Amino acid sequence: MELTSQRRKACDLCFTKKIKCDMLKPHCSNCLLYKSECKTTRLRRRTAAAKDKPPRPAQNSVSSRESELEARLALIENQLKEVLEASASQPVKSQQPPVQQPVAGPFSPSQVFETPSPEPQWLSNIVAAAGQSPVLMSGSDTTTPSDWVAQPEPMVLPPLEDVLPLVDVYFTRFNVVLPLFHQGSFMTMLSDWYSHVIHRTRPAWAAINIVLAIAHRACITSENDFATDGEKSAAYLRNAQTVVNELVTREEDLVGLQVLLGMSLLFLGTKNPKPASVLLGTTIRLAHRMGLHDQDRSNGLPEHEAVQRARIFWVAYYLDKDVSLNQKMPSFQVDADIDLPLPDLDPADNVSIMYSTDSTIKFNYFRSRTALSHIQGKIYDLLYSTRSKKASPEDRVQRREQLNHMLEQWRLQIPEQFQMANVASSMSPTNAVHMVNMYSTYMLCLVHAHGIYTFDMNETCWFKDMRQSMTACAANGTISESCKGKIPAGWENCVVQSRAFIQLFTDAPFTECGFWISASARFATVMMVLTQMFIEPMHPHLTLDRELTRKAVAVFDQMVPRTTDKEIRWLHEIVSALFRQAMAATQDAVEAFERQAREQAQAQAAADYFVSLGTQMGNSQLADDFHFMSWS
């Protein structure tokens, strides 16, 4: 008898999991994916040459067969035990529940606004899995790729009846304004996922997770349960992050671009938006490889696909310009390389069209937002790029005038019902949230064009010099003319627009992601109104300004402690100090206003009394005399 060795065609891990092994050395692909040691156990069994085998007695054939089967079973059990012991030494991932496939029933979008009781088990598992990774929408300042590209997770999704209401919220509240996905194509992909196992690809799974994450952000609940919605959105975002490595090279369809853009949007609505700039760089390059910036590359495609390609490019464009100006970095997309018209003013599918509450006036949000992004790029190129900083003072003044003219022309093209002062009264709450985001960008463009404000604590600007003068004036108890002399050109318009913007974001529904998206604009506008209160404490809008700034500072006090961002905390300290100075400086003015109002009310009451008395006496001349004397 001799020992004969037979090598398996799969390593121990692939054999245990019953998956195909490519037998690459030193590690097969599956062992690399699961971060497991790749080894193959040699199976040995005793064999004998046919000529040496003794003839098997016929009467013992049954018992011999049973003995052979028992021996083989014992061998298999020992080998399986060895494999399981080897696997136990490796980190074991938490098991997720199997995907359920219930039949979709009727639903109402209002279901998503109801508080679930109790929370479904699948959601608890997803949130718990998200908590295992540091890559969440938290206040972490880490921005290395290893921090926002998560490890692969099992492709788990909620039941279909829980997904459909959220998908409806996404397409009726978010995608209708910012068309990231084509609704028909997405619903087909969603249906295929739950109907056919063969269509369950990782990119499709990531796209569904992104839609669910944004849907939780788009919900405006009466309870304002930001923590719960944030955890759910973070869990779905983490799922999508596990597929980033596959998406950055996916050029056969638009799903890769859509997921990357959705992730960028989600990161921009967090306390740490810096990962969005890294994702956007990759996304823009992928869009270039696919030719989305060139209209000729879309020739011959179906109309809806060509339109969607253009829309996805413009979404990437506006996010790129937004991050560029906010973080003072060059944009990835150069305007000279774009061969696409702006989004249609009146699209056939009515996407991105907003209506006033009486449905008489409509406004194309997406087109207007894209046009504003072009101005954002111009502001960076003409005022904040490395080359522009070497321009002469006269040239910079001319550039500022040109940019201010462009901003004013952009604002005047918006219908009156959609201007900042009228948004809260003429639009739905959901659309008002989108308008706050757009006008926050406009306000940042305005203050950057004037050089009034900067979001960088290490950069000098007009406001820092002004704040030093105001601190000195507050210490002396007077308002120095040097403060008024530092007012830049266009200050009055900036204050008027700032007052309107504060009124807008205090009246619009509050969302946490909306706060972080527009945080820099909120700080800038409050600073300008407080400065105006300090410089001119007797101005006619003092009472309104005090009330608006008090509401805004209360929101800052509530939200800023949730972040560890140094610049946000620095701005909060400045606003708090400026708020105290402005309130103290205007207290005397408020008392004077109240005293004057009381005197006028008393004089009016006296005049009315004498007029009434004269009428009763039948002496109209006497009444006129008393009326004249009371006002002399």
XYZ file of C-alpha atoms in Angstrom:
632
model
C 0.000 0.000 0.000
C 1.284 3.531 -0.779
C 0.048 7.042 -0.151
C -1.290 8.914 -3.174
C -1.674 12.754 -2.921
C -4.494 14.516 -4.708
C -4.478 18.359 -4.634
C -7.855 20.154 -4.519
C -8.703 22.745 -7.169
C -9.682 25.291 -4.496
C -8.029 26.747 -1.403
C -9.481 26.131 2.057
C -11.448 29.410 2.122
C -13.024 28.915 -1.310
C -13.729 25.264 -0.483
C -15.507 26.265 2.741
C -17.531 29.066 1.146
C -18.222 26.983 -1.997
C -16.982 29.659 -4.375
C -14.826 29.371 -7.469
C -11.093 29.718 -6.772
C -8.622 31.043 -9.368
C -5.705 29.374 -7.469
C -3.428 32.403 -7.907
C -0.248 32.446 -5.858
C 0.663 33.471 -3.205
C -2.952 34.592 -2.587
C -6.058 33.923 -4.636
C -8.473 36.770 -5.382
C -11.074 35.690 -2.819
C -8.516 35.453 -0.005
C -7.339 38.954 -0.851
C -10.950 40.198 -0.787
C -11.713 38.581 2.582
C -8.203 39.315 3.947
C -7.690 35.655 4.807
C -4.637 33.433 4.722
C -4.574 31.481 1.463
C -3.642 27.856 2.017
C -4.618 24.504 0.552
C -4.780 21.356 2.653
C -3.502 18.260 0.890
C -5.914 15.350 0.969
C -4.343 11.939 1.323
C -5.957 8.548 1.216
C -4.725 5.024 1.062
C -4.965 3.391 -2.324
C -3.776 0.079 -3.620
C -2.907 -1.084 -7.062
C -5.646 -2.987 -8.756
C -3.520 -6.056 -9.114
C -2.716 -6.096 -5.388
C -6.309 -5.757 -4.226
C -7.601 -9.003 -2.823
C -10.939 -10.194 -4.099
C -13.770 -8.974 -1.915
C -15.972 -11.744 -0.558
C -19.482 -11.525 -1.873
C -21.110 -12.191 1.467
C -19.267 -9.263 3.108
C -19.845 -6.706 0.300
C -22.570 -4.792 2.131
C -20.706 -4.502 5.415
C -17.467 -3.549 3.647
C -19.267 -0.793 1.754
C -20.665 0.609 4.994
C -17.248 0.534 6.643
C -15.703 2.381 3.701
C -18.381 5.081 3.803
C -17.910 5.537 7.557
C -14.151 5.877 7.108
C -14.555 8.458 4.347
C -17.098 10.393 6.443
C -14.707 10.459 9.405
C -11.927 11.756 7.149
C -14.156 14.517 5.785
C -15.235 15.518 9.300
C -11.623 15.792 10.439
C -10.693 17.921 7.435
C -13.703 20.186 7.921
C -12.792 20.607 11.583
C -9.286 21.721 10.615
C -10.648 24.270 8.141
C -13.120 25.678 10.671
C -10.404 25.998 13.311
C -8.203 27.859 10.834
C -11.082 30.187 9.908
C -11.844 30.865 13.563
C -8.422 32.466 13.968
C -9.362 35.129 11.384
C -11.644 38.176 12.161
C -15.252 37.227 11.616
C -17.604 39.812 10.137
C -21.041 40.313 11.561
C -23.666 38.400 9.708
C -26.461 40.334 8.074
C -29.998 39.041 7.716
C -30.994 37.670 4.326
C -32.662 40.003 1.889
C -36.426 39.813 2.035
C -38.471 40.022 -1.093
C -42.036 40.915 -0.173
C -44.509 41.974 -2.756
C -44.879 45.727 -2.914
C -48.209 46.986 -1.698
C -49.908 50.358 -1.846
C -48.138 53.076 0.080
C -48.438 56.738 0.877
C -45.486 59.139 0.940
C -46.744 60.315 4.312
C -45.642 56.988 5.768
C -42.036 58.170 5.843
C -42.949 60.962 8.227
C -44.318 58.588 10.842
C -42.035 57.521 13.661
C -41.486 53.719 13.439
C -42.258 51.800 16.590
C -40.420 49.610 17.059
C -37.466 50.118 14.679
C -37.184 47.283 12.130
C -34.427 44.755 12.688
C -32.890 45.290 9.246
C -32.375 48.983 10.014
C -30.784 48.227 13.367
C -28.359 45.886 11.643
C -27.450 48.462 9.002
C -26.901 51.224 11.567
C -24.900 48.876 13.773
C -22.698 47.909 10.841
C -22.134 51.556 10.044
C -20.941 52.132 13.567
C -18.074 49.669 13.040
C -16.304 52.062 10.683
C -14.929 55.547 11.396
C -16.080 56.637 7.967
C -19.349 58.384 8.729
C -20.828 61.841 8.349
C -19.286 62.884 11.615
C -17.132 65.719 12.771
C -13.891 63.874 12.078
C -11.294 66.005 10.353
C -9.630 63.026 8.698
C -9.805 63.203 4.929
C -7.462 60.452 3.760
C -8.975 58.082 1.155
C -8.655 55.136 3.531
C -11.058 56.904 5.885
C -13.927 57.360 3.463
C -13.543 54.171 1.396
C -15.070 51.515 3.613
C -14.513 47.768 3.561
C -16.857 45.542 1.526
C -20.095 44.577 3.233
C -22.803 42.067 2.313
C -25.322 43.548 -0.112
C -28.314 43.980 2.206
C -31.329 46.182 1.525
C -34.553 46.810 3.467
C -37.798 45.153 2.371
C -39.347 46.625 -0.751
C -42.368 48.052 1.066
C -39.982 50.096 3.238
C -37.893 51.248 0.286
C -40.653 52.468 -2.029
C -41.907 55.346 0.165
C -38.354 56.632 0.577
C -37.737 56.413 -3.157
C -40.934 58.384 -3.704
C -39.705 61.067 -1.282
C -36.396 61.254 -3.121
C -37.941 61.772 -6.552
C -40.685 64.163 -5.418
C -38.610 66.297 -3.051
C -35.004 66.160 -4.235
C -34.507 64.726 -7.704
C -37.296 66.874 -9.140
C -35.106 69.898 -8.346
C -31.622 68.412 -8.767
C -31.946 65.669 -11.436
C -29.245 63.199 -10.479
C -31.128 60.038 -11.550
C -33.578 59.331 -14.351
C -36.672 58.085 -12.556
C -37.685 55.483 -15.142
C -34.212 53.953 -15.341
C -33.828 53.892 -11.584
C -37.205 52.255 -10.970
C -36.336 49.560 -13.523
C -33.047 48.924 -11.723
C -34.850 48.794 -8.371
C -37.461 46.360 -9.685
C -34.795 44.108 -11.198
C -32.893 44.052 -7.917
C -35.839 42.700 -5.953
C -37.100 40.435 -8.755
C -33.974 38.805 -10.192
C -30.903 37.729 -8.245
C -28.783 37.972 -11.384
C -29.294 41.774 -11.457
C -27.975 42.316 -7.929
C -24.739 44.068 -8.821
C -22.709 46.131 -6.391
C -23.050 49.398 -8.397
C -26.850 49.021 -8.429
C -26.805 48.297 -4.699
C -24.717 51.436 -4.107
C -27.104 53.562 -6.195
C -30.111 52.385 -4.180
C -28.272 53.139 -0.938
C -27.445 56.669 -2.123
C -31.087 57.349 -2.979
C -32.193 56.098 0.443
C -29.546 58.222 2.182
C -30.613 61.389 0.367
C -34.277 60.571 0.986
C -33.688 60.614 4.736
C -32.030 64.008 4.294
C -34.976 65.297 2.245
C -37.555 64.389 4.897
C -38.846 67.360 6.875
C -40.454 65.943 10.005
C -42.410 67.827 12.591
C -40.301 66.227 15.337
C -37.026 67.383 13.764
C -35.413 64.083 14.715
C -32.065 64.945 13.193
C -30.084 62.304 15.097
C -32.229 59.412 13.862
C -32.272 60.568 10.253
C -28.536 61.222 10.424
C -27.803 57.690 11.612
C -29.938 56.151 8.887
C -28.417 58.337 6.195
C -24.907 57.587 7.476
C -25.565 53.849 7.359
C -26.665 53.987 3.718
C -23.725 56.233 2.828
C -21.325 53.783 4.380
C -22.771 50.986 2.260
C -22.160 53.023 -0.883
C -18.604 53.795 0.223
C -17.720 50.104 0.073
C -18.180 50.160 -3.712
C -16.060 53.250 -4.473
C -13.173 51.211 -5.875
C -15.468 49.697 -8.508
C -17.229 52.963 -9.365
C -14.225 55.158 -10.151
C -13.435 53.075 -13.241
C -16.989 52.256 -14.337
C -17.500 53.767 -17.801
C -20.136 51.444 -19.302
C -23.045 53.423 -17.815
C -23.852 56.471 -15.671
C -24.353 54.630 -12.384
C -20.776 55.152 -11.215
C -20.973 58.901 -11.781
C -24.369 59.158 -10.138
C -23.267 57.357 -6.988
C -20.060 59.393 -6.673
C -21.991 62.646 -7.086
C -24.569 61.501 -4.552
C -21.807 60.746 -2.062
C -20.322 64.210 -2.660
C -23.705 65.821 -2.022
C -24.054 63.904 1.234
C -20.580 64.847 2.430
C -21.220 68.524 1.658
C -24.165 68.397 4.050
C -22.046 67.234 6.994
C -19.817 68.854 9.573
C -16.774 67.676 7.594
C -17.294 68.395 3.868
C -13.637 68.024 2.855
C -13.916 64.447 1.466
C -16.303 65.848 -1.146
C -13.447 67.676 -2.875
C -11.503 64.422 -3.295
C -14.541 62.582 -4.628
C -15.374 65.426 -7.018
C -11.906 65.342 -8.538
C -12.321 61.656 -9.325
C -15.862 62.219 -10.582
C -14.896 65.028 -12.965
C -12.112 62.916 -14.472
C -14.507 60.009 -14.930
C -16.985 62.359 -16.633
C -14.210 63.518 -18.968
C -13.331 59.948 -19.913
C -16.990 59.310 -20.706
C -17.215 62.528 -22.740
C -20.064 64.125 -20.805
C -18.611 67.598 -21.376
C -18.711 67.186 -25.171
C -22.087 67.330 -26.896
C -20.761 65.420 -29.920
C -20.183 62.346 -27.743
C -23.940 62.181 -27.080
C -24.942 62.207 -30.750
C -26.768 59.040 -31.745
C -27.901 58.249 -28.213
C -31.579 58.109 -27.208
C -32.878 61.538 -26.272
C -33.536 60.754 -22.611
C -30.024 59.328 -22.217
C -28.406 62.362 -23.862
C -30.413 64.686 -21.612
C -29.437 62.716 -18.522
C -25.748 62.806 -19.496
C -25.918 66.595 -19.745
C -27.753 66.923 -16.433
C -25.237 64.762 -14.601
C -22.406 66.864 -15.993
C -24.016 70.111 -14.821
C -24.561 68.649 -11.343
C -20.859 67.797 -11.199
C -20.011 71.257 -12.569
C -21.940 73.193 -9.953
C -20.581 71.066 -7.098
C -17.049 71.547 -8.415
C -17.373 75.351 -8.576
C -19.040 75.436 -5.165
C -16.199 73.565 -3.476
C -13.604 75.581 -5.393
C -14.784 78.961 -4.095
C -15.545 77.776 -0.560
C -12.171 76.086 -0.089
C -10.184 78.559 -2.241
C -8.885 75.802 -4.528
C -8.791 75.615 -8.341
C -11.755 73.844 -9.883
C -11.280 70.627 -11.823
C -13.488 71.685 -14.752
C -12.230 74.423 -17.079
C -15.022 76.380 -18.777
C -13.130 76.456 -22.078
C -13.431 72.655 -22.316
C -17.233 72.618 -22.118
C -19.269 72.136 -25.280
C -22.748 71.869 -23.789
C -25.658 74.311 -23.635
C -27.100 75.252 -20.272
C -30.005 73.096 -19.027
C -33.239 73.686 -20.943
C -35.248 76.644 -19.701
C -38.512 74.715 -20.142
C -37.721 70.952 -20.146
C -40.275 68.547 -21.568
C -40.377 66.406 -18.409
C -40.796 69.487 -16.182
C -37.776 68.492 -14.097
C -36.239 71.281 -11.960
C -39.278 73.539 -12.449
C -40.589 75.197 -9.281
C -44.033 76.764 -9.026
C -45.349 79.420 -6.705
C -48.012 78.381 -4.210
C -50.766 79.623 -6.534
C -49.120 77.827 -9.540
C -49.108 81.027 -11.594
C -45.332 81.587 -11.748
C -42.659 79.003 -12.514
C -38.903 79.068 -12.061
C -36.159 76.766 -13.395
C -34.038 76.142 -10.323
C -31.422 73.910 -11.965
C -30.680 76.302 -14.819
C -30.397 79.275 -12.470
C -28.144 77.308 -10.118
C -25.891 76.312 -13.005
C -25.609 79.918 -14.205
C -24.645 80.986 -10.685
C -21.926 78.317 -10.667
C -20.402 79.947 -13.735
C -20.163 83.226 -11.791
C -18.596 81.334 -8.883
C -15.860 80.156 -11.197
C -15.319 83.693 -12.474
C -14.972 85.050 -8.928
C -12.255 82.535 -8.141
C -10.429 83.078 -11.430
C -10.500 86.897 -11.266
C -9.972 87.480 -7.530
C -8.619 84.419 -5.717
C -6.487 82.452 -8.169
C -2.708 82.622 -7.828
C -2.334 84.779 -10.919
C -5.159 87.163 -10.006
C -3.516 88.038 -6.682
C -0.748 89.786 -8.631
C -3.178 92.161 -10.364
C -2.940 95.893 -9.635
C -5.429 97.509 -7.204
C -7.070 99.391 -10.079
C -7.501 96.185 -12.050
C -8.999 94.394 -9.044
C -11.517 97.211 -8.538
C -12.580 96.893 -12.157
C -12.930 93.132 -11.796
C -15.091 93.515 -8.690
C -17.405 95.894 -10.524
C -17.711 93.426 -13.393
C -18.510 90.536 -11.035
C -21.063 92.586 -9.096
C -22.783 93.453 -12.352
C -22.950 89.742 -13.271
C -24.420 88.878 -9.870
C -27.033 91.614 -10.096
C -28.062 90.501 -13.589
C -28.395 86.935 -12.332
C -30.582 88.037 -9.411
C -32.842 90.208 -11.562
C -33.608 87.265 -13.867
C -35.346 85.472 -10.979
C -39.116 86.164 -10.800
C -40.243 88.470 -8.010
C -42.129 85.660 -6.239
C -38.850 83.739 -5.905
C -36.729 86.591 -4.586
C -35.382 86.113 -1.063
C -37.926 88.395 0.568
C -40.872 86.445 -0.905
C -39.723 82.815 -0.850
C -41.202 81.872 2.528
C -44.650 83.198 1.610
C -44.860 82.035 -2.010
C -43.264 78.554 -2.006
C -43.723 75.177 -0.374
C -41.488 74.335 2.616
C -39.505 71.758 0.616
C -38.742 74.189 -2.201
C -37.894 76.863 0.359
C -35.109 74.618 1.679
C -33.636 74.353 -1.827
C -33.905 78.120 -2.276
C -31.995 78.664 0.973
C -29.149 76.576 -0.447
C -29.115 78.530 -3.711
C -29.264 81.939 -2.065
C -26.545 80.944 0.390
C -24.286 80.470 -2.624
C -25.381 83.846 -3.986
C -24.546 85.559 -0.683
C -21.102 83.964 -0.585
C -20.496 85.151 -4.133
C -21.573 88.653 -3.131
C -19.320 88.945 -0.095
C -16.380 87.295 -1.865
C -16.766 89.657 -4.802
C -16.529 92.616 -2.390
C -13.714 91.039 -0.377
C -15.726 91.582 2.801
C -15.573 88.146 4.319
C -13.459 85.011 4.350
C -14.087 81.576 5.810
C -10.351 81.066 6.414
C -9.174 81.966 9.924
C -5.592 82.392 8.645
C -6.437 84.798 5.824
C -6.635 88.578 6.148
C -9.769 90.344 4.972
C -11.743 93.543 5.416
C -13.810 92.158 8.257
C -10.818 91.339 10.431
C -9.608 94.945 10.243
C -13.125 96.183 10.874
C -13.514 93.948 13.908
C -10.360 95.356 15.491
C -11.673 98.906 15.075
C -15.058 97.903 16.487
C -13.417 96.317 19.531
C -11.502 99.526 20.199
C -14.668 101.602 19.796
C -16.596 99.342 22.151
C -13.863 99.713 24.773
C -14.126 103.522 24.544
C -17.907 103.471 24.536
C -18.055 105.488 21.310
C -18.467 104.840 17.610
C -15.362 106.102 15.878
C -15.495 107.634 12.445
C -12.661 105.280 11.535
C -15.183 102.433 11.626
C -17.473 104.188 9.176
C -14.496 105.060 7.003
C -13.679 101.382 6.488
C -17.007 100.629 4.807
C -16.296 99.108 1.346
C -18.095 99.920 -1.881
C -21.455 98.216 -2.239
C -21.889 97.842 1.517
C -25.502 99.015 1.530
C -26.570 96.380 -0.994
C -24.719 93.663 0.925
C -26.538 94.609 4.140
C -29.931 94.659 2.414
C -29.360 91.235 0.859
C -27.956 89.863 4.128
C -31.049 90.982 6.018
C -33.263 89.281 3.428
C -31.215 86.070 3.603
C -31.384 85.911 7.405
C -35.138 86.403 7.171
C -35.254 83.563 4.625
C -33.300 80.932 6.543
C -35.018 81.752 9.846
C -38.475 81.369 8.254
C -37.675 78.280 6.137
C -37.826 74.771 7.685
C -34.619 73.950 9.536
C -32.610 70.874 8.531
C -29.225 69.898 9.885
C -27.720 69.176 6.471
C -29.076 72.499 5.195
C -27.353 74.273 8.064
C -23.943 72.789 7.280
C -24.315 73.414 3.545
C -25.044 77.110 4.133
C -23.052 77.599 7.355
C -20.465 79.986 5.920
C -23.155 82.147 4.282
C -25.144 82.268 7.520
C -22.126 83.420 9.495
C -21.192 86.017 6.867
C -24.632 87.600 6.635
C -25.104 87.752 10.408
C -21.695 89.408 10.744
C -22.614 92.098 8.227
C -25.953 92.906 9.853
C -24.341 93.053 13.300
C -21.643 95.351 11.931
C -24.308 97.625 10.464
C -26.070 97.714 13.836
C -22.839 98.749 15.535
C -21.891 101.407 12.977
C -25.364 102.922 12.659
C -27.376 102.094 15.788
C -30.202 104.468 14.840
C -30.967 102.986 11.423
C -34.682 102.355 10.699
C -34.401 98.526 10.573
C -32.840 98.222 14.013
C -35.730 96.384 15.685
C -35.950 93.825 12.878
C -32.176 93.337 12.810
C -32.027 92.697 16.538
C -34.752 90.069 16.299
C -33.240 88.337 13.256
C -29.713 88.192 14.638
C -31.002 86.918 17.983
C -32.695 83.970 16.225
C -29.633 83.234 14.090
C -27.195 83.309 17.013
C -29.474 80.958 18.964
C -29.214 78.428 16.125
C -25.418 78.839 16.048
C -25.247 78.190 19.788
C -27.216 74.979 19.274
C -25.354 73.580 16.259
C -21.700 74.624 16.608
C -20.945 72.466 19.695
C -21.684 69.415 17.532
C -18.583 69.951 15.389
C -14.857 69.968 16.091
C -14.033 72.096 13.058
C -11.695 74.872 14.215
C -12.850 77.401 11.633
C -16.530 76.947 12.526
C -15.791 77.359 16.215
C -13.623 80.393 15.486
C -16.438 82.015 13.522
C -18.882 81.236 16.293
C -16.672 83.017 18.818
C -16.454 86.074 16.555
C -20.201 86.198 16.004
C -20.911 85.807 19.717
C -18.549 88.647 20.634
C -19.887 90.856 17.863
C -23.459 90.111 18.912
C -22.749 91.307 22.453
C -21.067 94.476 21.181
C -23.889 95.276 18.762
C -26.600 94.670 21.341
C -24.850 96.912 23.852
C -24.306 99.652 21.270
C -27.942 99.628 20.190
C -29.500 99.430 23.638
C -29.556 103.234 24.006
C -31.065 103.538 20.544
C -33.777 101.042 21.419
C -34.640 102.959 24.567
C -34.765 106.204 22.562
C -37.069 104.582 20.009
C -39.367 103.314 22.734
C -39.407 106.699 24.476
C -40.185 108.477 21.204
C -42.944 105.982 20.432
C -44.528 106.538 23.849
C -44.402 110.327 23.426
C -45.979 110.104 19.982
C -48.690 107.803 21.296
C -49.448 110.176 24.169
C -49.551 113.174 21.844
C -51.848 111.358 19.452
C -54.143 110.319 22.297
C -54.309 113.906 23.555
C -55.047 115.213 20.078
C -57.815 112.680 19.587
C -59.304 113.620 22.945
C -59.421 117.348 22.202
C -60.828 116.764 18.732
C -63.553 114.596 20.217
C -64.235 117.173 22.937
C -64.481 120.002 20.440
C -66.895 118.043 18.293
C -69.126 117.317 21.241
C -69.174 121.021 22.152
C -70.140 121.909 18.631
C -67.093 124.129 18.276
C -65.057 122.776 15.380
C -62.737 125.792 15.451
C -61.784 125.019 19.058
C -61.077 121.423 18.115
C -58.793 122.543 15.285
C -56.937 124.871 17.656
C -56.390 122.104 20.179
C -55.225 119.763 17.410
C -52.730 122.349 16.167
C -51.431 123.093 19.661
C -50.864 119.448 20.501
C -48.431 119.031 17.580
C -46.700 122.427 17.827
